[in-house]
XYZ file of C-alpha atoms in Angstrom:
450
model
C 15.437 -11.303 31.120
C 12.090 -10.755 29.486
C 9.093 -11.461 31.690
C 5.556 -11.757 30.380
C 3.214 -9.287 32.033
C 0.097 -10.983 33.331
C -2.988 -9.008 34.357
C -6.223 -9.989 36.027
C -9.544 -8.618 34.770
C -10.014 -6.391 37.804
C -6.558 -4.803 37.550
C -6.653 -1.611 35.496
C -3.027 -0.538 35.687
C 0.385 -1.705 34.611
C 3.659 -0.701 36.221
C 7.004 -0.987 34.456
C 10.150 -0.434 36.448
C 13.712 0.024 35.275
C 17.156 0.386 36.810
C 18.609 3.478 35.045
C 18.430 6.466 37.412
C 16.215 4.410 39.693
C 13.165 5.815 37.942
C 10.078 3.800 37.040
C 7.531 4.510 34.315
C 3.796 4.191 34.523
C 2.789 2.896 31.110
C -0.960 2.678 31.595
C -2.979 3.468 34.695
C -6.281 4.771 35.957
C -4.808 6.393 39.066
C -3.165 9.513 37.633
C -5.947 11.834 38.679
C -5.523 10.764 42.312
C -1.790 11.496 42.305
C -1.094 14.464 40.038
C -2.749 17.850 39.764
C -2.755 18.475 36.020
C -3.284 22.180 36.473
C 0.145 22.659 38.050
C 2.082 23.414 34.868
C 2.273 19.920 33.365
C 0.155 20.727 30.332
C 1.946 19.981 27.051
C -0.761 19.786 24.425
C -4.425 19.534 23.722
C -6.427 16.446 24.679
C -6.097 13.606 22.213
C -9.502 12.023 22.280
C -9.659 11.601 26.078
C -11.012 13.837 28.774
C -8.619 16.526 29.989
C -7.055 14.642 32.877
C -6.472 11.450 30.903
C -4.945 13.447 28.081
C -2.439 15.011 30.435
C -1.788 11.629 32.009
C -1.090 10.143 28.611
C 1.280 12.966 27.653
C 3.198 12.653 30.909
C 3.347 8.878 30.648
C 4.576 9.024 27.045
C 7.268 11.571 27.896
C 8.555 9.553 30.834
C 8.488 6.291 28.921
C 10.299 7.710 25.894
C 12.980 9.225 28.114
C 13.571 5.850 29.704
C 13.891 4.268 26.273
C 16.199 7.092 25.245
C 18.603 6.116 28.023
C 18.862 2.654 26.487
C 19.611 3.943 22.984
C 22.890 5.058 21.529
C 23.397 8.673 20.493
C 23.323 7.572 16.859
C 19.964 5.834 17.320
C 18.480 8.871 19.047
C 19.785 11.200 16.337
C 18.142 8.973 13.736
C 14.751 9.213 15.445
C 14.980 12.979 15.954
C 16.316 13.743 12.452
C 13.520 11.724 10.851
C 10.973 13.672 12.892
C 9.705 10.523 14.624
C 10.260 11.623 18.218
C 10.607 15.156 19.652
C 14.142 15.754 20.873
C 12.898 16.821 24.317
C 11.366 13.357 24.853
C 14.762 11.668 24.520
C 16.657 14.036 26.802
C 17.583 13.385 30.438
C 14.960 13.590 33.159
C 14.463 16.908 34.887
C 14.297 17.055 38.662
C 10.552 17.824 38.502
C 9.904 14.799 36.295
C 11.795 12.528 38.667
C 9.719 13.836 41.565
C 6.484 13.253 39.692
C 7.423 9.678 38.807
C 8.401 8.882 42.383
C 5.075 10.281 43.657
C 3.227 8.057 41.205
C 5.211 4.978 42.211
C 4.749 5.716 45.906
C 0.987 5.845 45.366
C 0.971 2.609 43.380
C 3.058 0.747 45.927
C 0.162 1.062 48.379
C -2.068 -0.917 45.990
C -2.373 -4.642 46.559
C -1.182 -6.255 43.314
C -0.134 -9.718 42.152
C 3.497 -10.504 43.045
C 4.571 -10.882 39.395
C 3.645 -7.247 38.752
C 6.431 -6.065 41.047
C 9.207 -7.544 38.902
C 11.478 -5.382 36.806
C 11.429 -6.115 33.102
C 13.480 -5.368 30.007
C 11.965 -2.113 28.775
C 13.040 -2.854 25.212
C 10.774 -5.920 25.121
C 7.223 -5.461 26.420
C 4.926 -8.473 26.192
C 1.291 -9.062 27.126
C -0.097 -12.604 27.171
C -3.703 -13.677 27.808
C -4.660 -10.217 29.058
C -8.167 -8.750 29.112
C -7.651 -5.007 28.872
C -10.432 -3.465 30.997
C -10.119 0.107 29.720
C -9.103 2.043 26.647
C -5.531 1.126 25.750
C -4.042 4.308 24.319
C -0.290 4.395 23.736
C 0.110 7.065 21.088
C 3.543 8.402 20.218
C 5.450 5.892 22.351
C 8.819 4.389 21.414
C 9.177 0.639 21.852
C 11.871 -1.878 21.142
C 9.596 -4.890 20.752
C 5.914 -4.872 21.661
C 3.815 -8.021 21.799
C 0.166 -8.887 22.503
C -0.847 -12.547 22.360
C -4.260 -14.024 23.131
C -5.456 -10.678 24.478
C -8.938 -9.191 24.339
C -10.472 -5.771 24.821
C -13.942 -4.282 24.516
C -12.568 -0.747 24.345
C -10.564 1.441 22.003
C -7.017 0.342 21.270
C -4.509 2.785 19.813
C -0.803 2.798 19.015
C -1.143 5.752 16.656
C 2.110 7.517 15.899
C 4.210 5.071 17.910
C 7.694 4.022 16.822
C 8.645 0.351 16.956
C 12.372 -0.300 16.701
C 11.962 -4.070 16.358
C 8.800 -6.179 16.159
C 5.122 -5.486 16.747
C 3.124 -8.636 17.405
C -0.661 -8.665 17.856
C -1.423 -12.365 17.569
C -4.678 -14.220 18.217
C -6.222 -11.162 19.864
C -9.826 -9.916 19.756
C -10.706 -6.227 19.469
C -14.400 -5.495 19.934
C -14.040 -1.737 19.494
C -11.889 0.454 17.265
C -8.205 -0.318 16.712
C -5.900 2.460 15.518
C -2.417 1.653 14.174
C -2.234 4.679 11.910
C 1.066 6.469 11.430
C 2.931 3.675 13.211
C 6.608 3.389 12.232
C 8.218 -0.059 12.219
C 11.897 0.531 11.627
C 13.041 -3.042 11.122
C 15.952 -4.128 13.212
C 15.294 -7.770 12.361
C 11.686 -7.472 13.511
C 8.315 -8.152 11.952
C 4.742 -6.867 12.021
C 2.602 -9.853 12.964
C -1.175 -9.447 13.249
C -1.933 -13.083 12.411
C -5.029 -14.772 13.787
C -6.493 -11.626 15.331
C -10.096 -10.456 14.983
C -10.956 -6.777 14.568
C -14.683 -6.155 15.015
C -14.665 -2.355 14.941
C -13.096 0.290 12.774
C -9.493 -0.682 12.048
C -7.046 1.932 10.790
C -3.530 1.050 9.633
C -3.260 4.182 7.487
C -0.140 6.231 6.711
C 2.066 3.707 8.483
C 5.656 2.979 7.467
C 6.515 -0.704 7.710
C 10.118 -1.609 6.923
C 9.627 -5.172 8.134
C 7.659 -8.113 6.796
C 3.948 -7.630 7.524
C 1.957 -10.751 8.411
C -1.850 -10.654 8.499
C -2.318 -14.393 7.956
C -5.685 -15.662 9.159
C -6.786 -12.310 10.567
C -10.416 -11.181 10.395
C -11.193 -7.518 9.703
C -14.962 -7.411 10.219
C -15.376 -3.646 10.516
C -14.425 -0.919 8.086
C -10.683 -1.184 7.493
C -8.200 1.310 6.061
C -4.599 0.835 4.948
C -4.684 4.105 2.981
C -1.273 5.623 2.380
C 0.705 2.915 4.181
C 4.153 1.949 2.853
C 5.177 -1.731 2.850
C 8.913 -2.009 2.242
C 8.949 -5.784 2.683
C 6.399 -8.496 1.952
C 2.758 -8.087 2.986
C 1.098 -11.441 3.627
C -2.711 -11.586 3.671
C -3.054 -15.369 3.331
C -6.524 -16.578 4.387
C -7.372 -13.105 5.692
C -11.051 -12.164 5.829
C -12.173 -8.628 5.018
C -15.828 -8.506 6.011
C -16.479 -4.827 5.367
C -15.314 -1.920 3.221
C -11.531 -1.962 2.859
C -9.351 0.866 1.604
C -5.914 0.228 0.055
C -5.842 3.532 -1.831
C -2.402 5.148 -2.213
C -0.694 2.197 -0.525
C 2.913 1.614 -1.637
C 4.324 -1.899 -2.065
C 8.069 -1.759 -2.672
C 9.374 -5.330 -2.621
C 6.531 -7.618 -3.692
C 2.888 -7.446 -4.598
C 0.693 -8.360 -1.598
C -0.128 -12.023 -1.045
C -3.906 -12.581 -1.044
C -3.905 -16.358 -1.441
C -7.025 -17.799 0.178
C -8.174 -14.347 1.262
C -11.786 -13.164 1.185
C -12.190 -9.553 0.125
C -15.255 -7.370 0.477
C -16.950 -6.068 -2.663
C -16.176 -2.517 -1.499
C -12.395 -2.889 -1.705
C -10.497 0.087 -3.066
C -7.118 -0.334 -4.828
C -7.091 3.162 -6.358
C -3.718 4.835 -6.993
C -1.718 1.976 -5.459
C 2.026 2.079 -6.118
C 3.034 -1.435 -7.149
C 6.605 -2.780 -7.108
C 8.786 -1.560 -9.949
C 9.825 -4.109 -12.549
C 13.480 -5.023 -12.698
C 16.514 -5.990 -10.695
C 16.016 -7.024 -7.086
C 12.326 -7.880 -7.509
C 11.023 -11.461 -7.373
C 8.992 -11.270 -10.580
C 7.994 -14.943 -10.530
C 6.361 -14.413 -7.126
C 4.761 -11.198 -8.347
C 3.187 -13.073 -11.259
C 1.488 -15.417 -8.772
C 0.332 -12.498 -6.597
C -1.158 -10.582 -9.537
C -2.853 -13.739 -10.822
C -4.601 -14.115 -7.459
C -5.657 -10.468 -7.331
C -6.917 -10.742 -10.909
C -9.076 -13.728 -9.959
C -10.460 -11.924 -6.896
C -11.484 -8.885 -8.933
C -12.903 -11.029 -11.738
C -15.041 -13.016 -9.310
C -16.640 -9.734 -8.213
C -17.219 -8.516 -11.766
C -14.725 -5.670 -11.414
C -13.431 -5.905 -14.969
C -11.339 -2.747 -14.923
C -9.391 -3.792 -11.844
C -9.193 -7.344 -13.179
C -7.506 -6.082 -16.340
C -5.233 -3.810 -14.314
C -3.850 -6.856 -12.528
C -3.599 -8.680 -15.870
C -1.390 -5.868 -17.171
C 0.770 -6.025 -14.055
C 0.987 -9.796 -14.446
C 2.100 -9.438 -18.079
C 4.785 -6.904 -17.153
C 6.080 -9.196 -14.412
C 6.206 -12.061 -16.923
C 8.263 -9.875 -19.240
C 10.721 -8.941 -16.493
C 11.084 -12.611 -15.535
C 11.560 -13.901 -19.095
C 14.032 -11.304 -20.353
C 13.992 -9.168 -23.485
C 14.082 -11.898 -26.173
C 11.543 -14.219 -24.605
C 9.104 -11.425 -23.864
C 9.360 -9.578 -27.202
C 5.845 -10.529 -28.447
C 4.362 -9.452 -25.109
C 6.274 -6.172 -25.202
C 4.955 -5.452 -28.698
C 1.434 -6.233 -27.513
C 1.917 -3.860 -24.584
C 3.446 -1.113 -26.718
C 0.697 -0.972 -29.322
C -2.379 -1.668 -27.175
C -1.441 -1.585 -23.456
C -2.208 -5.307 -23.367
C -5.607 -4.942 -24.965
C -6.832 -2.086 -22.781
C -6.046 1.083 -24.749
C -8.123 1.898 -27.829
C -6.306 5.184 -28.378
C -2.905 3.611 -29.067
C -3.963 1.342 -31.966
C -6.121 4.131 -33.368
C -3.136 6.486 -33.213
C -0.778 4.023 -34.916
C -3.429 3.195 -37.525
C -3.806 6.882 -38.372
C -0.043 7.422 -38.348
C 0.492 4.516 -40.769
C -2.216 5.842 -43.057
C -0.711 9.338 -43.164
C 2.777 7.934 -43.741
C 1.526 5.910 -46.698
C -0.301 8.941 -48.090
C 2.838 11.126 -48.028
C 5.044 8.338 -49.386
C 2.661 7.441 -52.265
C 2.160 11.096 -53.140
C 5.903 11.624 -53.324
C 6.588 8.461 -55.354
C 3.574 8.348 -57.687
C 2.343 11.909 -58.023
C 5.720 13.670 -57.893
C 4.283 17.207 -57.592
C 6.546 19.999 -58.809
C 5.412 22.540 -56.240
C 3.266 22.945 -53.118
C 0.602 24.516 -55.342
C 0.540 21.419 -57.537
C 0.345 19.196 -54.438
C -2.702 21.070 -53.156
C -4.687 21.210 -56.424
C -3.642 17.949 -58.063
C -6.161 15.116 -57.819
C -3.418 12.502 -57.545
C -2.456 13.185 -53.890
C -6.102 13.053 -52.908
C -6.473 9.676 -54.535
C -3.280 8.524 -52.758
C -4.894 9.458 -49.443
C -7.857 7.228 -50.206
C -5.582 4.470 -51.475
C -3.384 4.582 -48.353
C -6.295 4.166 -45.966
C -7.932 1.550 -48.196
C -4.725 -0.491 -47.850
C -5.190 -0.445 -44.083
C -8.635 -1.985 -44.578
C -7.612 -4.274 -47.413
C -10.265 -6.826 -46.483
C -12.884 -4.372 -47.822
C -11.405 -4.686 -51.355
C -11.581 -0.965 -52.162
C -8.115 -1.004 -53.693
C -9.231 -3.693 -56.122
C -12.394 -1.928 -57.291
C -12.846 1.809 -56.834
C -9.122 2.603 -56.641
C -7.867 -0.151 -58.983
C -6.072 2.253 -61.316
C -4.125 3.880 -58.475
C -3.372 0.440 -57.016
C -1.811 -0.604 -60.322
C 0.458 2.437 -60.134
C 1.540 1.357 -56.663
C 2.312 -2.140 -57.927
C 4.592 -0.671 -60.572
C 6.888 0.842 -57.912
C 8.841 -1.494 -55.634
C 9.170 1.137 -52.894
C 5.472 1.992 -52.947
C 4.532 -1.684 -53.101
C 6.679 -2.417 -50.022
C 4.901 0.293 -48.074
C 1.536 -1.073 -49.215
C 2.454 -4.574 -48.014
C 3.284 -3.182 -44.564
C -0.103 -1.477 -44.533
C -1.859 -4.691 -45.606
C -0.301 -6.524 -42.627
C -0.400 -3.935 -39.835
C -3.752 -2.345 -40.669
C -5.866 -5.362 -39.609
C -3.577 -5.882 -36.573
C -4.148 -2.352 -35.270
C -7.851 -2.660 -36.044
C -7.950 -5.912 -34.035
C -6.227 -4.217 -31.084
C -8.790 -1.415 -31.279
C -11.704 -3.863 -31.196
C -10.066 -5.883 -28.405
C -9.807 -2.786 -26.226
C -13.490 -1.975 -26.762
C -14.428 -5.538 -25.871
C -12.294 -5.539 -22.693
C -13.594 -2.181 -21.550
C -17.257 -2.954 -22.148
C -17.127 -6.739 -21.735
C -19.055 -7.459 -24.930
C -19.317 -11.255 -25.020
């Protein structure tokens, strides 16, 4: 049975007990220094942002907790965690006699403390839940393994960190308030039917959700990130929902990977200093909800356009067009595919310029071969005819200038006398202005000349 852990403001510790081996785990406490001498061979690493004693307390607590969780996992599940490099193998092994003695000494010391009756209950270690708790100290649980971890209607004025922790099921941080920094970097949510739910929470300090791996659906609906926020390098394997989310300060999504769907930013407010550089967007094709992606890219396009970020606005337009193409199929999207091929949807000026030049050179070689018919390479180099064909070919591309009807009229008449040459000229008459239009469109989109 899962029991919600309640905590009064003046209580600065939390005891979790469990049946296996009769060993309990101290998850978070301020009494370590009164119970354990951390110079007696328990050192296992450098301090991680705390003072020396608290660092050793955290390392001991993490090791004990993870070993308890390890006893509840199958060998296959433990092998998966160790093979993936998520948890050191020694933290999932059986307790040593020294570790058992240390834990019992801690529990003996805590038993002498007057605490609310509900704190003495045993709970399901695979489901840890905090409700309406005011955390009175730094809450640092880095590198822990949890089944399901939940915080609802909680508040803290101090640092909060789950950095490097592994969540086998769900992580819920709902309707909470964090006045100081919150660190969820390098967190691993492995799915198991769970979800990442940060809906309705307010983060007033620096918030870091960087380099995390989230295999579950990620819900940030209605959350408020009022400090600097970073999602840099995080991988979202399922949907990421930012509906009505407020980003009140610089926000970094650089190098984020979205695998299933584009992020949902409907109703969201983004800060002007929002970075989407080098984001990996969902691939286009089978297994992707392209209709939903079209809606997501439309919203992101509007957000960037409202801030005057024309380059990012057009980036989302291109993604929107590609999603349309994937949704409509090959036949229905053929005009859009042609537009994308020759101009990158009106963004590339190099592509139309390249195809324009290629068409001009093709016409030059074809006209020279058909009309001039040089007998040798020497004749081709010194004959005036090929040179005139070069001018005629490029004048066909710009037929609206009328050069082929005035200065090069004689050569144009020769072209008209040959069906093959005339066919090539017609293609140039049609495609030349098209490529020129694409070139001008790209310049307009890049420099917003209105």
